[in-house]
Amino acid sequence: MCGPDCQGLNTEFGHSMQECAILASCEVDRHLTQDLKAQYSAIVPLRCLLLKHHKPNKWKLLCTMESHNEVRRKLPNIWQNNQSSVVDRIRELWGVRQYSEEEIHTVCGVLEVNAFEVGQHGVSVRALYPTAFYLAHSCVPNTSHTDDDNYKLTVRCSSQIKKGDTITLSYAYTLQGTLKRREHLKESKFFDCCCPRCKDPTELATYAGALKCPKCDAGYVISSEPLERAASWRCSQCSNYTVTAHSVMLLLEKIADEVEALDANDIEAMESFLQKYRNVLHPNHYHCLGVKHSLSQLYGKIQGYMINELPDKLLHRKRDVCRELLRVINVLEPGYSRLRGIVPR
Ligand SMILES: [Zn+2]
Ligand SMILES: [Zn+2]
Ligand SMILES: [Zn+2]
């Protein structure tokens, strides 16, 4: 517990005297020992609220950040959860009454929408940055970012940005299809992404979400209107084949479960997965890309497949898997990117 020797007291990344004073005066000790993680989900918003009196300039900046209260209020999962785990905890359990319910919800929203998850060596914290929050999202971003031991965030342009272009970063996972990415962005960041990748049913000609047409040899089944979640999917070649978005989602969920169940070190199981779905999924489908990404790491690194003992056939397989991945990454995460950096060339 906190005391004069506390290493976090009055440090930039620790906590303030005021925070201690509040928690000490409301006799919170007996509650603090329960479920520490849940306590921290309320301590971060409390730290933000304390800025109002003790760091008014930071508070002013925080108030310019988007909270999407109107959208979040209609989402019981989000709003009710914040009400019980943050608002009621701060106001009822800790007895801190100087902040209104609305104000606390706003701070929760500001954190959900704008915070970056940073931290090294197994530490994961939510942090707000005074300029990085201006960056817009795109599923084909032109920047990438890293953080260091001092929580300093470095944003680098990953491809050429022309004067007047929007500077963007991605909150979504690159190796995922449009349906999934847009669902994630809607649920966690509360907006409908309409970036060039999301708008294009072929995902910039990568076909990263496409299925193979069961009616013809050459066609791929893609959404007829990718910005409409419920729009039907159609074959790009023949006019014979249409399927509902619902069926596509069910199929993808089922395959996702299978991918999930794959042993993370089982090369043979991964290769048979790719074989099994070769007539169902486009070779660039994100489920295939995910598995190929694992294979690119495993070939040459695990027991029985060490690089010095790989026969030519498997060396070529490693090379081909890496090339197939890079062809897609070059389009979806162009320039310098973490994903590109870890695929051997
Ligand atoms: Zn302390
Ligand atoms: Zn997008
Ligand atoms: Zn077809």
Coordinates of C-alpha atoms and ligand atoms in Angstrom, one line a residue:
M1 CA 0.0 0.0 0.0
C2 CA 1.0 3.6 -0.5
G3 CA 3.2 5.4 2.1
P4 CA 6.1 7.9 2.2
D5 CA 8.4 5.3 0.5
C6 CA 6.0 4.5 -2.3
Q7 CA 7.9 4.5 -5.6
G8 CA 4.9 5.7 -7.5
L9 CA 4.1 8.7 -5.4
N10 CA 4.3 12.0 -7.3
T11 CA 6.1 10.5 -10.3
E12 CA 5.1 11.2 -13.8
F13 CA 3.8 7.7 -14.4
G14 CA 2.8 6.9 -10.8
H15 CA 0.0 8.6 -8.9
S16 CA -0.6 12.0 -7.2
M17 CA -0.9 13.0 -3.5
Q18 CA -4.5 13.9 -4.4
E19 CA -5.3 10.4 -5.5
C20 CA -3.9 9.0 -2.3
A21 CA -5.8 11.5 -0.2
I22 CA -9.1 10.6 -1.8
L23 CA -8.6 6.8 -1.5
A24 CA -7.3 7.1 2.0
S25 CA -10.2 9.4 3.2
C26 CA -12.8 7.0 1.9
E27 CA -11.4 4.1 3.8
V28 CA -11.0 2.1 0.6
D29 CA -8.3 -0.2 1.9
R30 CA -10.6 -3.1 2.6
H31 CA -12.0 -2.9 -0.9
L32 CA -8.7 -2.4 -2.6
T33 CA -7.6 -5.9 -1.6
Q34 CA -10.4 -7.4 -3.7
D35 CA -10.0 -7.9 -7.4
L36 CA -7.2 -5.6 -8.1
K37 CA -7.9 -5.5 -11.9
A38 CA -11.4 -4.2 -11.4
Q39 CA -10.1 -1.5 -9.1
Y40 CA -7.7 -0.3 -11.8
S41 CA -10.5 0.0 -14.3
A42 CA -11.8 2.8 -12.1
I43 CA -8.5 4.2 -10.9
V44 CA -7.5 5.3 -14.5
P45 CA -10.8 7.3 -14.9
L46 CA -10.3 8.7 -11.4
R47 CA -6.8 9.9 -12.4
C48 CA -8.2 11.6 -15.4
L49 CA -11.0 13.3 -13.3
L50 CA -8.4 14.6 -10.8
L51 CA -6.7 16.5 -13.6
K52 CA -9.8 18.8 -13.6
H53 CA -8.5 20.5 -10.4
H54 CA -4.8 19.7 -10.3
K55 CA -3.8 19.9 -14.0
P56 CA -6.4 22.1 -15.6
N57 CA -4.5 22.4 -18.9
K58 CA -4.4 18.6 -19.3
W59 CA -8.1 18.4 -18.4
K60 CA -8.9 21.0 -21.0
L61 CA -7.1 18.9 -23.6
L62 CA -8.9 15.8 -22.4
C63 CA -12.2 17.5 -22.8
T64 CA -11.5 18.1 -26.5
M65 CA -11.3 14.3 -27.1
E66 CA -14.2 12.4 -28.5
S67 CA -16.2 10.3 -26.1
H68 CA -19.1 9.1 -28.3
N69 CA -21.5 9.3 -25.3
E70 CA -24.6 9.3 -27.6
V71 CA -23.6 6.1 -29.3
R72 CA -22.3 4.4 -26.2
R73 CA -25.4 5.2 -24.1
K74 CA -27.4 2.9 -26.4
L75 CA -25.0 0.0 -25.9
P76 CA -26.0 -1.7 -22.6
N77 CA -22.8 -3.9 -22.6
I78 CA -20.6 -0.8 -22.6
W79 CA -22.7 1.7 -20.6
Q80 CA -24.1 -0.6 -17.9
N81 CA -20.7 -2.1 -17.4
N82 CA -19.1 1.3 -17.0
Q83 CA -21.9 2.3 -14.6
S84 CA -21.2 -0.6 -12.3
S85 CA -17.5 -1.0 -12.6
V86 CA -16.5 2.6 -12.8
V87 CA -19.3 5.2 -12.0
D88 CA -20.8 3.3 -9.0
R89 CA -17.4 2.3 -7.7
I90 CA -16.1 5.9 -7.7
R91 CA -19.3 7.5 -6.4
E92 CA -20.8 4.9 -4.1
L93 CA -18.0 2.6 -3.0
W94 CA -15.3 5.2 -2.8
G95 CA -17.6 8.0 -1.9
V96 CA -16.1 10.5 -4.4
R97 CA -19.2 12.6 -5.1
Q98 CA -17.7 15.7 -6.8
Y99 CA -17.8 14.2 -10.3
S100 CA -21.2 13.7 -11.9
E101 CA -22.2 10.4 -13.4
E102 CA -22.2 12.0 -16.9
E103 CA -18.7 13.3 -16.3
I104 CA -17.4 9.9 -15.3
H105 CA -19.1 8.2 -18.3
T106 CA -17.5 10.9 -20.6
V107 CA -14.0 10.1 -19.2
C108 CA -14.7 6.3 -19.7
G109 CA -15.6 7.1 -23.4
V110 CA -12.5 9.3 -23.9
L111 CA -10.4 6.4 -22.7
E112 CA -12.2 3.8 -24.8
V113 CA -12.0 5.9 -28.0
N114 CA -8.6 7.6 -27.7
A115 CA -6.3 5.6 -25.4
F116 CA -3.4 3.6 -26.8
E117 CA -2.5 0.3 -25.1
V118 CA 1.2 0.6 -24.4
G119 CA 3.7 -1.0 -22.1
Q120 CA 6.8 -3.2 -22.3
H121 CA 7.8 -6.5 -20.7
G122 CA 4.3 -7.8 -20.1
V123 CA 2.9 -4.5 -18.7
S124 CA -0.2 -3.2 -20.5
V125 CA -1.6 0.2 -19.7
R126 CA -4.0 2.6 -21.3
A127 CA -2.5 6.0 -22.0
L128 CA -3.8 9.2 -23.6
Y129 CA -1.4 11.2 -25.8
P130 CA -1.8 14.9 -26.4
T131 CA -1.3 14.8 -30.2
A132 CA -1.5 11.2 -31.3
F133 CA -5.3 11.1 -30.7
Y134 CA -5.7 13.4 -33.7
L135 CA -4.7 10.6 -36.1
A136 CA -7.6 9.2 -38.1
H137 CA -8.1 5.5 -38.5
S138 CA -7.6 3.6 -41.8
C139 CA -7.4 -0.1 -42.4
V140 CA -4.6 0.8 -44.8
P141 CA -2.6 3.2 -42.6
N142 CA 0.2 5.4 -43.7
T143 CA 1.9 5.4 -40.2
S144 CA 3.0 2.8 -37.7
H145 CA 3.7 3.4 -34.0
T146 CA 5.8 2.0 -31.2
D147 CA 6.3 2.8 -27.5
D148 CA 9.3 2.5 -25.3
D149 CA 10.2 1.8 -21.6
N150 CA 9.2 5.4 -20.7
Y151 CA 5.8 5.1 -22.5
K152 CA 7.0 7.5 -25.2
L153 CA 5.0 6.9 -28.3
T154 CA 6.8 7.2 -31.6
V155 CA 4.6 7.5 -34.8
R156 CA 6.5 7.0 -38.1
C157 CA 5.2 7.4 -41.5
S158 CA 5.3 4.0 -43.1
S159 CA 4.7 5.1 -46.7
Q160 CA 4.9 8.4 -48.5
I161 CA 2.4 11.0 -47.3
K162 CA 1.7 13.8 -49.7
K163 CA 0.8 17.3 -48.7
G164 CA -2.9 17.4 -47.9
D165 CA -3.2 13.6 -47.3
T166 CA -4.8 12.5 -44.1
I167 CA -2.3 11.0 -41.6
T168 CA -3.7 7.6 -40.5
L169 CA -3.0 4.7 -38.2
S170 CA -4.9 1.4 -37.8
Y171 CA -6.8 0.2 -34.7
A172 CA -7.7 -3.0 -36.5
Y173 CA -5.8 -6.2 -37.1
T174 CA -4.5 -6.3 -40.7
L175 CA -4.9 -10.0 -41.2
Q176 CA -8.7 -9.9 -40.8
G177 CA -11.5 -9.5 -43.3
T178 CA -13.8 -6.4 -43.7
L179 CA -16.7 -7.9 -41.9
K180 CA -14.6 -8.6 -38.8
R181 CA -12.6 -5.4 -38.9
R182 CA -15.6 -3.2 -39.2
E183 CA -17.4 -5.1 -36.4
H184 CA -14.4 -4.7 -34.1
L185 CA -14.1 -1.0 -34.9
K186 CA -17.8 -0.4 -34.4
E187 CA -17.8 -2.3 -31.0
S188 CA -14.6 -0.8 -29.6
K189 CA -14.2 2.6 -31.3
F190 CA -17.9 3.3 -32.1
F191 CA -17.6 4.2 -35.8
D192 CA -18.3 2.7 -39.2
C193 CA -15.0 2.5 -41.1
C194 CA -15.3 3.6 -44.7
C195 CA -11.6 3.6 -45.6
P196 CA -10.5 2.5 -49.1
R197 CA -10.0 -1.1 -48.0
C198 CA -13.4 -1.4 -46.4
K199 CA -15.2 0.2 -49.4
D200 CA -13.6 -2.2 -51.9
P201 CA -15.2 -5.7 -52.0
T202 CA -11.9 -7.1 -53.2
E203 CA -10.0 -5.4 -50.3
L204 CA -7.7 -3.7 -52.7
A205 CA -7.5 -6.7 -55.0
T206 CA -6.0 -8.9 -52.3
Y207 CA -9.3 -10.9 -51.9
A208 CA -8.5 -11.1 -48.2
G209 CA -12.1 -11.9 -47.3
A210 CA -13.1 -13.8 -50.5
L211 CA -14.5 -17.3 -50.7
K212 CA -14.1 -19.6 -53.7
C213 CA -17.2 -20.0 -55.9
P214 CA -18.7 -23.5 -55.7
K215 CA -20.4 -23.1 -59.1
C216 CA -17.6 -22.0 -61.4
D217 CA -13.8 -22.6 -61.5
A218 CA -12.5 -19.0 -61.7
G219 CA -14.8 -16.9 -59.6
Y220 CA -14.5 -15.6 -56.1
V221 CA -17.5 -14.8 -53.8
I222 CA -17.3 -11.3 -52.4
S223 CA -19.8 -8.9 -50.7
S224 CA -22.1 -7.0 -53.1
E225 CA -22.0 -4.0 -50.8
P226 CA -19.1 -4.2 -48.3
L227 CA -20.3 -1.1 -46.3
E228 CA -23.6 -2.9 -45.7
R229 CA -23.1 -5.7 -43.2
A230 CA -26.2 -7.6 -44.2
A231 CA -25.7 -7.3 -48.0
S232 CA -25.6 -10.6 -49.9
W233 CA -22.3 -12.0 -51.3
R234 CA -22.0 -12.9 -55.0
C235 CA -19.6 -14.6 -57.4
S236 CA -17.4 -12.1 -59.3
Q237 CA -17.4 -14.3 -62.5
C238 CA -20.7 -16.2 -62.9
S239 CA -24.1 -14.8 -62.1
N240 CA -25.2 -18.2 -60.7
Y241 CA -24.1 -17.9 -57.1
T242 CA -25.4 -15.7 -54.3
V243 CA -25.2 -16.3 -50.6
T244 CA -26.5 -14.4 -47.6
A245 CA -24.1 -12.5 -45.4
H246 CA -25.5 -14.5 -42.4
S247 CA -24.3 -17.8 -44.0
V248 CA -20.9 -16.3 -44.8
M249 CA -20.5 -15.2 -41.1
L250 CA -21.6 -18.6 -39.9
L251 CA -19.1 -20.3 -42.1
L252 CA -16.3 -17.9 -41.1
E253 CA -17.1 -18.4 -37.4
K254 CA -16.9 -22.2 -37.8
I255 CA -13.5 -21.9 -39.6
A256 CA -12.3 -19.4 -36.9
D257 CA -13.0 -22.1 -34.3
E258 CA -11.0 -24.6 -36.2
V259 CA -8.1 -22.2 -36.5
E260 CA -8.3 -21.4 -32.8
A261 CA -8.1 -25.1 -32.0
L262 CA -4.9 -25.6 -34.1
D263 CA -1.9 -26.4 -31.9
A264 CA 0.4 -23.3 -32.2
N265 CA 3.4 -25.5 -33.1
D266 CA 1.8 -28.1 -35.3
I267 CA 3.1 -27.5 -38.8
E268 CA 1.4 -30.6 -40.2
A269 CA -2.0 -29.6 -38.8
M270 CA -1.7 -26.2 -40.3
E271 CA -0.7 -27.5 -43.7
S272 CA -3.7 -29.9 -43.6
F273 CA -6.0 -26.9 -42.7
L274 CA -4.8 -25.1 -45.8
Q275 CA -5.4 -28.3 -47.9
K276 CA -8.8 -28.8 -46.5
Y277 CA -10.0 -25.3 -47.3
R278 CA -8.3 -24.8 -50.6
N279 CA -11.6 -25.1 -52.5
V280 CA -13.5 -22.9 -50.0
L281 CA -11.3 -20.0 -49.2
H282 CA -9.2 -17.7 -51.5
P283 CA -5.5 -18.4 -50.9
N284 CA -5.3 -14.8 -49.5
H285 CA -8.2 -15.3 -47.3
Y286 CA -7.4 -13.9 -43.8
H287 CA -7.9 -17.3 -42.2
C288 CA -5.2 -18.7 -44.6
L289 CA -3.0 -15.7 -44.1
G290 CA -3.1 -16.2 -40.4
V291 CA -2.1 -19.8 -40.7
K292 CA 0.6 -19.0 -43.3
H293 CA 1.9 -16.3 -40.9
S294 CA 2.4 -19.0 -38.2
L295 CA 4.0 -21.3 -40.8
S296 CA 6.4 -18.6 -41.9
Q297 CA 7.6 -18.4 -38.3
L298 CA 7.6 -22.2 -37.5
Y299 CA 9.5 -23.5 -40.6
G300 CA 13.2 -23.4 -39.6
K301 CA 12.6 -22.7 -35.9
I302 CA 10.9 -25.7 -34.2
Q303 CA 12.2 -29.1 -33.3
G304 CA 12.2 -31.5 -36.3
Y305 CA 12.1 -28.4 -38.6
M306 CA 15.3 -26.6 -37.7
I307 CA 16.6 -24.5 -40.6
N308 CA 19.8 -26.6 -41.0
E309 CA 17.9 -29.8 -41.3
L310 CA 15.1 -28.7 -43.6
P311 CA 15.1 -30.5 -47.0
D312 CA 14.9 -28.4 -50.1
K313 CA 11.2 -29.1 -50.5
L314 CA 10.4 -27.5 -47.1
L315 CA 12.9 -24.7 -47.6
H316 CA 11.0 -23.8 -50.8
R317 CA 7.7 -24.1 -48.9
K318 CA 8.9 -21.6 -46.3
R319 CA 10.1 -19.3 -49.1
D320 CA 6.7 -19.5 -50.9
V321 CA 4.7 -19.0 -47.8
C322 CA 6.7 -15.8 -47.0
R323 CA 6.4 -14.5 -50.5
E324 CA 2.6 -15.1 -50.6
L325 CA 2.3 -13.2 -47.3
L326 CA 4.5 -10.3 -48.3
R327 CA 2.5 -9.8 -51.5
V328 CA -0.6 -9.2 -49.4
I329 CA 1.2 -7.2 -46.7
N330 CA 2.7 -4.9 -49.4
V331 CA -0.8 -3.8 -50.3
L332 CA -2.5 -3.8 -46.9
E333 CA 0.3 -2.5 -44.7
P334 CA 2.6 -0.8 -47.2
G335 CA 6.0 0.5 -46.3
Y336 CA 7.6 -0.1 -42.9
S337 CA 5.4 -2.2 -40.7
R338 CA 5.8 -4.5 -37.8
L339 CA 4.0 -7.3 -39.7
R340 CA 6.4 -6.9 -42.6
G341 CA 9.4 -6.8 -40.3
I342 CA 8.8 -10.3 -38.8
V343 CA 8.2 -12.1 -42.1
P344 CA 11.5 -13.5 -43.3
R345 CA 12.5 -12.3 -46.8
Ligands
ZN1 ZN 1.7 5.1 -3.6
ZN2 ZN -11.5 0.3 -43.0
ZN3 ZN -19.0 -18.4 -59.9

